[in-house]
Coordinates of C-alpha atoms and ligand atoms in Angstrom, one line a residue:
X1 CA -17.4 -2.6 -28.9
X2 CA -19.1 0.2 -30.6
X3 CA -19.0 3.8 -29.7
X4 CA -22.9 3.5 -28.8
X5 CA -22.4 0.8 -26.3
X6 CA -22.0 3.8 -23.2
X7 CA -21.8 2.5 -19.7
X8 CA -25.2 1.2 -18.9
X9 CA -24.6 2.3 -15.3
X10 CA -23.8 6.1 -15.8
X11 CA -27.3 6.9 -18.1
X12 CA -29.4 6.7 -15.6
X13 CA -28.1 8.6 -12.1
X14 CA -30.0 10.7 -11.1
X15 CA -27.2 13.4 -10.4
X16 CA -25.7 13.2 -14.0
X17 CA -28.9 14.8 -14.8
X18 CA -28.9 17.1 -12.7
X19 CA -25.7 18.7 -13.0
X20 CA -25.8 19.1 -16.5
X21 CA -29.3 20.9 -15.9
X22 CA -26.6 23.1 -13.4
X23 CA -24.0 23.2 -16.0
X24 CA -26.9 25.0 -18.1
X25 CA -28.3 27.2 -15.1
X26 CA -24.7 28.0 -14.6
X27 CA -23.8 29.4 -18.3
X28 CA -26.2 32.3 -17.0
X29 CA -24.4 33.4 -14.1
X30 CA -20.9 35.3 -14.1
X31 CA -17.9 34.8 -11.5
X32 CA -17.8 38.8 -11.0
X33 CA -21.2 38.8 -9.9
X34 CA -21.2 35.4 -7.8
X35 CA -18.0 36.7 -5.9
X36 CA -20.0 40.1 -5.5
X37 CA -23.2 39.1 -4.3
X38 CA -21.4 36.7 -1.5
X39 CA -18.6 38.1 0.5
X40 CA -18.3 34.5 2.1
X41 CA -17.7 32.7 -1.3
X42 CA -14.0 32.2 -0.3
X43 CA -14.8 30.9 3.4
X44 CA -17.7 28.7 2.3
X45 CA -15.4 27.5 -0.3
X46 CA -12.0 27.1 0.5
X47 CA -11.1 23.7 2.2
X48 CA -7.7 22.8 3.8
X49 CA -5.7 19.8 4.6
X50 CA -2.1 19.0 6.4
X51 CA -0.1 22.0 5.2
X52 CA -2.5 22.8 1.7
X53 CA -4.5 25.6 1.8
X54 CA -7.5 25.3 -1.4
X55 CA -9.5 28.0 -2.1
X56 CA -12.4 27.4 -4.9
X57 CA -14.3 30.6 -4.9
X58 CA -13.7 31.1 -8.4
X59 CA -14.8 27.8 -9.6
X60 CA -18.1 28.4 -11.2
X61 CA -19.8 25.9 -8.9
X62 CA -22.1 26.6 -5.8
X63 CA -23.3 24.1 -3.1
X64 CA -26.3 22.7 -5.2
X65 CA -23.3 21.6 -7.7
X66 CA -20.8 20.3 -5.1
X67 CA -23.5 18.5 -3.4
X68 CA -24.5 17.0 -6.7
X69 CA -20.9 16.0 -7.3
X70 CA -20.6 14.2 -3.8
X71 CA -24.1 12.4 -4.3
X72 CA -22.8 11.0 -7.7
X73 CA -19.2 10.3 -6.2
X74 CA -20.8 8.1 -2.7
X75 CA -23.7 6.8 -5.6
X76 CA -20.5 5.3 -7.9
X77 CA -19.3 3.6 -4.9
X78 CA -16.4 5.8 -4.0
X79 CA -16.6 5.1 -0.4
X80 CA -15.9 1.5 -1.0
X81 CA -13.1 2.2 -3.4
X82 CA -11.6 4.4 -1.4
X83 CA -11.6 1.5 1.2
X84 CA -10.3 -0.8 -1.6
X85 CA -7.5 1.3 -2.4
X86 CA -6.3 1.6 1.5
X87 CA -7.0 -1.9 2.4
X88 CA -4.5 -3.1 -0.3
X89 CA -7.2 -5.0 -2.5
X90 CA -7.6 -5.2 -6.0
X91 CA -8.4 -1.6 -7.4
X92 CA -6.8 -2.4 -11.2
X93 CA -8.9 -5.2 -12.1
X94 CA -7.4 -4.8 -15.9
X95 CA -4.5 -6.3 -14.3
X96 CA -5.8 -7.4 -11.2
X97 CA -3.8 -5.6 -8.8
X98 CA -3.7 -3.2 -6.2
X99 CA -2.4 0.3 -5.8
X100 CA 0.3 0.4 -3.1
X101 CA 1.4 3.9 -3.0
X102 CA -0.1 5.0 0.2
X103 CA 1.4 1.7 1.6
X104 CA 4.8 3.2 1.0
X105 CA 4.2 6.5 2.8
X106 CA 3.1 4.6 5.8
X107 CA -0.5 4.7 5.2
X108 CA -3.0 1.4 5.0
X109 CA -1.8 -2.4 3.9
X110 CA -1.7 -4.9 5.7
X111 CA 1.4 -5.8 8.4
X112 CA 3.1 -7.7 6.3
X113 CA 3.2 -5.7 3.5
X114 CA 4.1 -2.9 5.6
X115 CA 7.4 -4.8 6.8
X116 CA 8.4 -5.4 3.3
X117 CA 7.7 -1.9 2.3
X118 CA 10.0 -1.0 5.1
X119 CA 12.9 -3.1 4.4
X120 CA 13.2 -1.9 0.9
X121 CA 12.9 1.2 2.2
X122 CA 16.2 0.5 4.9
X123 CA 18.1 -0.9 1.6
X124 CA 17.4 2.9 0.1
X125 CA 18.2 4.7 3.1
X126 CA 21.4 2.7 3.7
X127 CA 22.6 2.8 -0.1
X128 CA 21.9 6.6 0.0
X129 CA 23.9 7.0 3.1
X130 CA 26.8 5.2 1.3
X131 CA 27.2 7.7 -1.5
X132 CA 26.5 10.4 0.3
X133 CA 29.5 9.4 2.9
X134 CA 32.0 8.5 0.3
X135 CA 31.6 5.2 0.9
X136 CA 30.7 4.0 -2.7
X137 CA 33.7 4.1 -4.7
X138 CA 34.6 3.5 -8.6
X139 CA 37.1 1.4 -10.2
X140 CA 40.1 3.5 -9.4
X141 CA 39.3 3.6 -5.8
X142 CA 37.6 7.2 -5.5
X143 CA 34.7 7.9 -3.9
X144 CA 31.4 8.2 -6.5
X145 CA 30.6 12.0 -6.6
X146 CA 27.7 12.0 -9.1
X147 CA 24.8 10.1 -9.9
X148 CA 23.3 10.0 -13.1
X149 CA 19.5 8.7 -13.0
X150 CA 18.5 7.1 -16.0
X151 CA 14.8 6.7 -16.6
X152 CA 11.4 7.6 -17.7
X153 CA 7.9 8.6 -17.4
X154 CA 6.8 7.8 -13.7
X155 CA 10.5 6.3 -13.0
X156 CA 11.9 9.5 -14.5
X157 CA 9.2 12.3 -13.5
X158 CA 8.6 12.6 -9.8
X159 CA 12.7 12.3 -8.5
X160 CA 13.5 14.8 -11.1
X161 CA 10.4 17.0 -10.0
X162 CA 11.7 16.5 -6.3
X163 CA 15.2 17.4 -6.6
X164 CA 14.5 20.1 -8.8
X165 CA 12.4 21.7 -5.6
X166 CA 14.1 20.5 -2.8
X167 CA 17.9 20.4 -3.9
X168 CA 19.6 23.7 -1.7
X169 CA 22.8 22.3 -1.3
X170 CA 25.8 21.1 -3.7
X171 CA 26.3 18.2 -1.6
X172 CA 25.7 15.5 -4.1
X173 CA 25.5 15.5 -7.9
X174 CA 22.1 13.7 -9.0
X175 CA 21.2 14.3 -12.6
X176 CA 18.3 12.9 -14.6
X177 CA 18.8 11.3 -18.5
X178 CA 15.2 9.9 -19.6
X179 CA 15.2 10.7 -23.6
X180 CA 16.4 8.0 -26.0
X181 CA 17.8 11.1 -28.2
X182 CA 21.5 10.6 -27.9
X183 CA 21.9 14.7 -26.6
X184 CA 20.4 13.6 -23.3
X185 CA 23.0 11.5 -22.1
X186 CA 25.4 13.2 -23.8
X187 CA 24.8 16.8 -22.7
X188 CA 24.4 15.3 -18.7
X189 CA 27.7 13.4 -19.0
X190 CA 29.6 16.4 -20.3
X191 CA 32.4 17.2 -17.6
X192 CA 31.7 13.8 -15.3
X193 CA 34.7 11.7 -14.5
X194 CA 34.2 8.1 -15.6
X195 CA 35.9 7.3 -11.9
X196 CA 33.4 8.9 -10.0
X197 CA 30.5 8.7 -11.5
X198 CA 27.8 5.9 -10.6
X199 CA 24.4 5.1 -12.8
X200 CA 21.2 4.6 -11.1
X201 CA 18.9 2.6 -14.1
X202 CA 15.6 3.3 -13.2
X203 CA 12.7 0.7 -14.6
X204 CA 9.9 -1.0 -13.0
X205 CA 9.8 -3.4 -15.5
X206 CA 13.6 -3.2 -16.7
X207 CA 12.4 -4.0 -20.1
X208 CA 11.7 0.0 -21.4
X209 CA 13.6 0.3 -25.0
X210 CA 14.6 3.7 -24.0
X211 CA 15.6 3.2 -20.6
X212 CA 17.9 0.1 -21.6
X213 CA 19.2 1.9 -24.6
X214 CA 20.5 4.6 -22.3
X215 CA 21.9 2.3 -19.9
X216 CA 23.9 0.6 -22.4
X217 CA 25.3 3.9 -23.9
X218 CA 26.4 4.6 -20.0
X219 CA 28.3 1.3 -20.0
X220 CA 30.1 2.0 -23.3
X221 CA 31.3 5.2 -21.9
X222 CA 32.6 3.8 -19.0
X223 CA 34.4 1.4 -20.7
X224 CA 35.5 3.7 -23.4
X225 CA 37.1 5.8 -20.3
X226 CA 39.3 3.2 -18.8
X227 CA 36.8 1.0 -16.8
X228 CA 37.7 -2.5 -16.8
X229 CA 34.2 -5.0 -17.7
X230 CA 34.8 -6.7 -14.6
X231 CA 34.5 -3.6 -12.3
X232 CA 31.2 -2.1 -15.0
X233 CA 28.9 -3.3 -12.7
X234 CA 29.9 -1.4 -9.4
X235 CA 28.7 1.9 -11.0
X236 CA 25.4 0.8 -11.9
X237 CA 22.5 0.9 -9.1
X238 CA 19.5 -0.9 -10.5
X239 CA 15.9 0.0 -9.1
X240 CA 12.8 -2.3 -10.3
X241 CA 10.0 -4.7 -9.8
X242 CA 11.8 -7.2 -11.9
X243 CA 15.1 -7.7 -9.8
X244 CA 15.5 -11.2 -12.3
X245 CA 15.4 -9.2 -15.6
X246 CA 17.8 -6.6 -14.0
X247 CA 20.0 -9.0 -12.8
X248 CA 20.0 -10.7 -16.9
X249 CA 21.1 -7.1 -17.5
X250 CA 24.5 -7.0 -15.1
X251 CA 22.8 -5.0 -11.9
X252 CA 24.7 -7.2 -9.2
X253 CA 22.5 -7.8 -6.0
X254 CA 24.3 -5.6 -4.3
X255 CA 23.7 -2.4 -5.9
X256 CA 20.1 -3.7 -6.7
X257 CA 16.6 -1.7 -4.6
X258 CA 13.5 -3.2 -5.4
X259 CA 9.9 -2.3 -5.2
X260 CA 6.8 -4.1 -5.4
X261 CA 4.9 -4.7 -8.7
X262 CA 1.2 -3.0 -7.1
X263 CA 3.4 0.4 -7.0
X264 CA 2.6 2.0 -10.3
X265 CA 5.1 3.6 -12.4
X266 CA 3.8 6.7 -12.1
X267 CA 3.1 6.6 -8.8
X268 CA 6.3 4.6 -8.0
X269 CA 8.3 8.7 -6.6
X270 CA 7.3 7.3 -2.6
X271 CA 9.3 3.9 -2.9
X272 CA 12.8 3.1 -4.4
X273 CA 12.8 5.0 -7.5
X274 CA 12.6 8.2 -5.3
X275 CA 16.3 6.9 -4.6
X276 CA 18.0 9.7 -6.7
X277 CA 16.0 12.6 -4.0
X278 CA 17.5 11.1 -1.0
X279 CA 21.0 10.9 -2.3
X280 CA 20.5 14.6 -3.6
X281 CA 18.5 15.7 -0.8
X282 CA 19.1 13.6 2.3
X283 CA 16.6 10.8 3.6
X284 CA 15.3 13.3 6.0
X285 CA 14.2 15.0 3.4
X286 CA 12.6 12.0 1.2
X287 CA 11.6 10.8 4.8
X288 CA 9.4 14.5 5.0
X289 CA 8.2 14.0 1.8
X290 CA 6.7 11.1 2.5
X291 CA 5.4 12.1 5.8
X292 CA 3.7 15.0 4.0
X293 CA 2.0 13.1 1.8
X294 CA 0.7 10.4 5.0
X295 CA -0.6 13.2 6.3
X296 CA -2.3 14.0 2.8
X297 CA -3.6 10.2 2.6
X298 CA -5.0 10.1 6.7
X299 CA -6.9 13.3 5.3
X300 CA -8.5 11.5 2.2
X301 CA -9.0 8.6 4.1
X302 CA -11.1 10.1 6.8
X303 CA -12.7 12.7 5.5
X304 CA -16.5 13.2 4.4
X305 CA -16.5 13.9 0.9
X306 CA -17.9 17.9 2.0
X307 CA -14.0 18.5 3.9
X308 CA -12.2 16.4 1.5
X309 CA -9.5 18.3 -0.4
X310 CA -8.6 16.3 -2.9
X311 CA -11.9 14.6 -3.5
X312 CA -12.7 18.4 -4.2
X313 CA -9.9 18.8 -6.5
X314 CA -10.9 15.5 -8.2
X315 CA -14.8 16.1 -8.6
X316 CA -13.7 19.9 -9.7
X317 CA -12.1 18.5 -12.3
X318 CA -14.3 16.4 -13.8
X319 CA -17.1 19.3 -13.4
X320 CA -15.0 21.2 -15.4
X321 CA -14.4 18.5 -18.2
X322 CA -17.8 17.1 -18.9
X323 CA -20.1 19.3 -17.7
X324 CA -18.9 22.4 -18.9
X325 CA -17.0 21.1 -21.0
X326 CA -13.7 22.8 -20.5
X327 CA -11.6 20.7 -22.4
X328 CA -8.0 21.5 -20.7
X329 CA -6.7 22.6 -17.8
X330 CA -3.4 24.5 -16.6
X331 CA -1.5 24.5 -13.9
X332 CA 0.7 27.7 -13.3
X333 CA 2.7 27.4 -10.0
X334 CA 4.4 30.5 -8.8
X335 CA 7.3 28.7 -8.0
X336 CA 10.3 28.3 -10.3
X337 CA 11.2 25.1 -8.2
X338 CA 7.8 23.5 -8.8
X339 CA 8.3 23.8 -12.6
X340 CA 8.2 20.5 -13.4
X341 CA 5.2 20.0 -11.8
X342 CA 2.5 20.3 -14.9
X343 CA 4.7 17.3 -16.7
X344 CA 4.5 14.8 -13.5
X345 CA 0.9 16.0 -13.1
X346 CA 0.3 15.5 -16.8
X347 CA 1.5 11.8 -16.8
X348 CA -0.1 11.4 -13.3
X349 CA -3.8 12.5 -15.0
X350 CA -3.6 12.1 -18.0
X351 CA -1.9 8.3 -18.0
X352 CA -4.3 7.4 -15.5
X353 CA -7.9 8.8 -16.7
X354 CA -7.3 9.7 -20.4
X355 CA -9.4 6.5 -20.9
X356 CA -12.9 5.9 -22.5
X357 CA -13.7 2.5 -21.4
X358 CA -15.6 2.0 -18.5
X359 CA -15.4 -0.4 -15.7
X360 CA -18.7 -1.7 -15.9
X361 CA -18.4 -2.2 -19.5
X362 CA -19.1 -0.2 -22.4
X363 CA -17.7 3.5 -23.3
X364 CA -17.7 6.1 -20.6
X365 CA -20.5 8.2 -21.5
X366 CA -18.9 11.9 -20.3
X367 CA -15.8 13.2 -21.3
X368 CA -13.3 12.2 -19.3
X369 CA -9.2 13.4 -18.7
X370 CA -8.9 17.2 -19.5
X371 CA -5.2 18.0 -21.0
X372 CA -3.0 19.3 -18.5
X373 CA -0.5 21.5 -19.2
X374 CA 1.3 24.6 -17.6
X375 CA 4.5 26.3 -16.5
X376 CA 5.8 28.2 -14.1
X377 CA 4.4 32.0 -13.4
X378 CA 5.0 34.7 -14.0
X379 CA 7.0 33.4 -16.6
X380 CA 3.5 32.0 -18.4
X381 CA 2.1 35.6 -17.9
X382 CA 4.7 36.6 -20.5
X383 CA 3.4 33.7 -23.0
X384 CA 0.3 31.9 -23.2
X385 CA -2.0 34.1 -20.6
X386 CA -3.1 36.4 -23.4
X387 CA -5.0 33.6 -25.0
X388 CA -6.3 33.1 -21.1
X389 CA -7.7 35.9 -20.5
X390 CA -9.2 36.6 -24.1
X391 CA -8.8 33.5 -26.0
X392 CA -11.6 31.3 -27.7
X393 CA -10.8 28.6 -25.4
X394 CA -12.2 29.1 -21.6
X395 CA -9.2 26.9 -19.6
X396 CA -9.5 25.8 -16.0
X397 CA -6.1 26.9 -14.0
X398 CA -4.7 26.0 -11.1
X399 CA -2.5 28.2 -9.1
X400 CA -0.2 27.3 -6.6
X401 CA 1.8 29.7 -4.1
X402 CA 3.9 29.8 -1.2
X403 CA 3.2 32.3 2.0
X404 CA 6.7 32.2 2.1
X405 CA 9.8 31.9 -0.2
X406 CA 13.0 30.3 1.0
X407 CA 15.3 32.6 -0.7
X408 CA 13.5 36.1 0.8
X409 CA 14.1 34.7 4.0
X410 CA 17.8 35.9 3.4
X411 CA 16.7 39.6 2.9
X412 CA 13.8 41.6 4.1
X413 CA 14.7 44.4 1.4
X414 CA 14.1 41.8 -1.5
X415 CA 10.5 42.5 -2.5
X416 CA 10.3 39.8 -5.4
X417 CA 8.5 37.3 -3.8
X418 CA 5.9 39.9 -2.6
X419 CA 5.8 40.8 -6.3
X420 CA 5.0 37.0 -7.5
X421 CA 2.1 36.6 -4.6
X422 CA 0.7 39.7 -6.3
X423 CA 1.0 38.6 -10.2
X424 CA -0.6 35.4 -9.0
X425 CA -3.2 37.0 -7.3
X426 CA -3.9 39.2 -10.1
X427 CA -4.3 37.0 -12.4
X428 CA -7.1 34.9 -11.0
X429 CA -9.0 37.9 -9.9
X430 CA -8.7 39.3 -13.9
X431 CA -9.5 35.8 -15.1
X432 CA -12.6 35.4 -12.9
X433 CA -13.9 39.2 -13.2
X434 CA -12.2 40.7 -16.6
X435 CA -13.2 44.0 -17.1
X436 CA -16.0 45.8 -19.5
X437 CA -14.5 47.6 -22.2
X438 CA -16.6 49.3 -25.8
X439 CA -13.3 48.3 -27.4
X440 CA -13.6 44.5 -28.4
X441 CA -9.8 44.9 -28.1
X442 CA -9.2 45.7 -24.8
X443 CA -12.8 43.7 -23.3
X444 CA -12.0 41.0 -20.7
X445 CA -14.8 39.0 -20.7
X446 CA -14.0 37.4 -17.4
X447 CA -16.0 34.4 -16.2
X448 CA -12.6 31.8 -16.0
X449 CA -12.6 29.5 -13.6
X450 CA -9.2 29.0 -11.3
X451 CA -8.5 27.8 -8.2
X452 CA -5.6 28.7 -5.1
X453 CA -3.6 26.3 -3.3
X454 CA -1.4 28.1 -0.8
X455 CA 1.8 26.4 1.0
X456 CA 3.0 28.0 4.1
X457 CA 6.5 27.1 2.4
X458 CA 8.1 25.5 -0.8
X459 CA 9.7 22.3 1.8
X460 CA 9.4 18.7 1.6
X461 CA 6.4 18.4 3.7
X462 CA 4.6 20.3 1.4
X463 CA 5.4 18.9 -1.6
X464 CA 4.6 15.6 -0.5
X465 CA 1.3 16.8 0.5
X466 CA 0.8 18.7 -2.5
X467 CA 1.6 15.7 -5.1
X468 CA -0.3 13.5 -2.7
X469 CA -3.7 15.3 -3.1
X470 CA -3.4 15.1 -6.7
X471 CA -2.7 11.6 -6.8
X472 CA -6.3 11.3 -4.8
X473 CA -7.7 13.5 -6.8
X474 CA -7.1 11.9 -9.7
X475 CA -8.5 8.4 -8.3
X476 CA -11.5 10.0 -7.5
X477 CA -12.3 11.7 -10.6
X478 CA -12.1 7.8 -12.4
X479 CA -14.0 6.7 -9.3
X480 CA -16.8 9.0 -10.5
X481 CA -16.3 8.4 -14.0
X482 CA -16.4 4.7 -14.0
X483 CA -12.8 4.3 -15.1
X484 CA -9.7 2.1 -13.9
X485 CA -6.8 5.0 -13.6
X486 CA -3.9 2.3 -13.1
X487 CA -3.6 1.0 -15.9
X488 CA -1.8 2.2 -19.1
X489 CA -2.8 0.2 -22.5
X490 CA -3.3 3.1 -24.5
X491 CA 1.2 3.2 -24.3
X492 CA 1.6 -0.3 -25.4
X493 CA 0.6 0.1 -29.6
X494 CA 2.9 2.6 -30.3
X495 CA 5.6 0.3 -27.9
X496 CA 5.2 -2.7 -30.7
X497 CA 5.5 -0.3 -34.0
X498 CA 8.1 1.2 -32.7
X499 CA 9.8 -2.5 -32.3
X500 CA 8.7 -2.6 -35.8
X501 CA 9.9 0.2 -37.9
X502 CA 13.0 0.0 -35.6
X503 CA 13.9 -3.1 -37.6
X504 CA 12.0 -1.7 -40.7
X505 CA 14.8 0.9 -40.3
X506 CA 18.0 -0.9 -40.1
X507 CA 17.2 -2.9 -42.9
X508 CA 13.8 -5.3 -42.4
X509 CA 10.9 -6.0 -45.1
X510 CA 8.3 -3.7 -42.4
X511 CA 5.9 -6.0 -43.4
X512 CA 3.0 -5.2 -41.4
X513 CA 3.6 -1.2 -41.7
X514 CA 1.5 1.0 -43.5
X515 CA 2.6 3.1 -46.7
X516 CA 3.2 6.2 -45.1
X517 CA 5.5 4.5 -42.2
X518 CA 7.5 3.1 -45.1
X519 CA 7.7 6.3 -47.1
X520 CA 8.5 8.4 -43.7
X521 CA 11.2 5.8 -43.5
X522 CA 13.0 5.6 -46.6
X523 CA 13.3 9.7 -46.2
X524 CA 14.8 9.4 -42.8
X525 CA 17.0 6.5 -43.9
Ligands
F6P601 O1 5.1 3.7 -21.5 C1 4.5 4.2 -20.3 C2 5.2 3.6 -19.1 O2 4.9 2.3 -19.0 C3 4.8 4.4 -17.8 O3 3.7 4.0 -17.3 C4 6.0 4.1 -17.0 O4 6.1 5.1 -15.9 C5 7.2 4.3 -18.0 O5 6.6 3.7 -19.2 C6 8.4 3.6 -17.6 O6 8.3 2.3 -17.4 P1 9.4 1.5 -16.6 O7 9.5 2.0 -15.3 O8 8.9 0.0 -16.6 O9 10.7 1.6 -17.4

């Protein structure tokens, strides 16, 4: 394929055109006088769904754009994908298979698949229940009091996102060891008692180098600490779609929660892999998680593209990225437990659409995945919003906030979360309007785009509706765009060098490694 050869489909609708001659007429017009001018923009523009409040005033779009966007998505077939994607068909045709997370919250599939979704999920429930009670004990006889998760990317991510937000209680010791580096494990084991702790090995495919690396290291250190090899492998709890490669590696049936191989990895959080959140948090609270995001996927599923929040947030998105050609985007929660959210959202967008082939053949012909990034405010304030506000760069943010904060309900003197609602506030308004200066120095140009989402409360409910809507969002921004955002090639040439200068490195020839790799190499040696 060439880099000419563009998606014969794409060219020629009629909206593309269109909404790049809006992108121009739009370079014109200025936030500050588009929220002036229409003391409605917020009610005309805000959209809400299950506990999510969206308000996109200060996107600089207005209806001619967002009607463009929905002609162009129902034009590229998104209601029929949308059906796909519920009904349980095919929706990655790269690898011919479906996308079952909705399945797993409840949501679509077909009876059958909805029984075995729910017995998996029993297996979880029950397992969870057992540590939790005390009932799961080591090899001297003591009941397991920690869990150490070992995974990564989408079987690492979203539990470690969750039980970072949700986890109020000491109740239950989950922690989370993803990096191959040696000071992961190391630094999470510090203090653990080789009798009480139990390893959850986290890997769809149980064949990820790092994952299995990990695991192993576990194993030696419970051996090194007195744990005899017959009783190794009642401490490990092995969660996968490949039950047969985990069993090859010592998971015993027992201890073993499967899920099905149409969950993706990084949308795997909703089925057994969210197995660390309900021994952390309770299955109540994995089981509201879930219900927020059902109520999240009823939404998407019924909605016409005009009320449909995360379509919104999807064709926003893609607005942003190639037609005015923002090229990132951030996402600032003002919620210290929702910090982790910009790295699940960045594998969950940027996995699935940073991709340039299209469906229908040929090389997408607009930009596609903007680079997430982002951390929590006002913590970012302090940082990176300088180059925000006056920067070369104009970058897309979305901020999130809470009506409420858990820990202000404890005293009506504390005025701190009053004082984060404000900063994030603030900063969109500054961002969106700036302010006229004669010094160059102190000149905000203004004109940034942002959006508000606004929770009642930081609770599971809302969380699950919150990652939900950027899971649809996501799937219809490829819709749009012509590409399939469940599958993953891009990871697997890095995978097999690795393999290679791995061996290159303990000794091997390297033979199909270029110079550098083996001069990189001989220094590190
Ligand atoms: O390398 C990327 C990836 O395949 C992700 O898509 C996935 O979430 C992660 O690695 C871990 O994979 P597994 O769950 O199979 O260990």
């Amino acid at each position: 394929m060439t880099a000419a050869s563009h998606d014969p489909g794409q060219t020629a609708l009629p909206e593309i055109a269109s909404l790049q001659a809006h992108a121009a007429r739009l370079q014109a017009l200025a936030l500050r006088d588009l929220l002036r001018d229409d003391p409605d923009r917020s009610t005309r523009l805000s959209l809400d769904a299950g506990p999510i409040h969206a308000d996109f005033a200060r996107q600089r779009i207005d209806t001619a754009v967002l009607r463009d966007l929905e002609n162009w998505a129902l034009r590229s077939g998104f209601a029929t994908s949308r059906d796909d994607l519920f009904a349980g068909r095919i929706v990655n045709p790269t690898e011919e298979r479906p996308a079952l997370h909705t399945v797993l919250r409840g949501v679509g599939g077909d009876p059958q698949l909805a029984a075995a979704v729910a017995l998996e999920r029993r297996r979880m429930a029950e397992l969870a229940g057992r540590l939790r009670s005390g009932d799961l004990r080591g090899f001297r006889g003591m009941p397991i009091t920690t869990l150490v998760c070992v995974g990564i990317g989408g079987s690492d991510l979203g539990p470690r996102l969750v039980c970072d937000a949700l986890t109020v209680t000491d109740d239950f010791d989950v922690r989370f060891v993803a990096n191959v580096d040696p000071d992961d494990l190391e630094r999470e084991l510090r203090g653990l008692d080789v009798a009480t702790t139990a390893f959850a090995v986290i890997s769809k495919t149980f064949t990820t180098r790092e994952t299995l690396a990990n695991a192993a290291a576990a194993r030696a250190w419970l051996a090194a600490g007195g744990c005899p090899q017959s009783s190794l492998a009642g401490q490990f709890i092995g969660i996968t779609a490949a039950p047969e490669a985990a069993r090859r590696w010592g998971i015993s049936d027992t201890l073993m929660l499967t899920f099905r191989e149409g969950v993706g990895g990084r949308y795997s959080l909703w089925s057994s892999v969210g197995f660390g959140v309900a021994v952390a948090c309770g299955v109540e609270t994995f089981d509201a998680l879930l219900d927020g995001a059902a109520q999240i996927d009823r939404h998407f599923r019924d909605m016409p593209l005009s009320d449909n929040l995360p379509a919104r947030i999807g064709l926003i998105s893609v607005w942003n990225r190639s037609f005015l050609g923002l090229p990132s985007q951030a996402v600032v929660p003002y919620a210290e437990r929702l910090r982790l959210l910009p790295a699940w959202l960045q594998q969950l967008v940027m996995e699935s659409n940073g991709k340039s082939a299209a469906l229908a053949g040929g090389e997408v012909l607009l930009k596609t995945s903007p680079v997430i990034w982002g951390t929590s405010g006002t913590n970012a304030q302090h940082s990176y919003f300088q180059q925000l506000h006056q920067g070369p760069d104009i970058v897309p943010v979305d901020f999130i906030v809470a009506r409420r904060s858990r820990a202000n309900a404890l005293s009506a003197d504390d005025d701190r979360h009053r004082i984060l609602v404000a900063n994030c506030l603030a900063q969109s308004a500054a961002l969106a309007v700036g302010k006229a200066s004669d010094d160059p120095h102190r000149f905000f140009p203004g004109n940034r785009p942002s959006s508000m989402l606004i929770i009642a409360q930081l609770d599971a409910q809302a969380l699950g509706a919150l990652l939900a809507c950027y899971e649809h969002a996501t799937f219809t921004a490829a819709v749009v765009l012509g590409i399939n955002p469940f599958d993953q090639f891009g990871v697997e040439l890095g995978k097999v060098l690795a393999g290679e200068v791995e061996s290159l490195l303990a000794g091997g020839t390297g033979a199909g490694l270029d110079p550098t790799t083996h001069a990189l190499a001989d220094r590190l040696r």
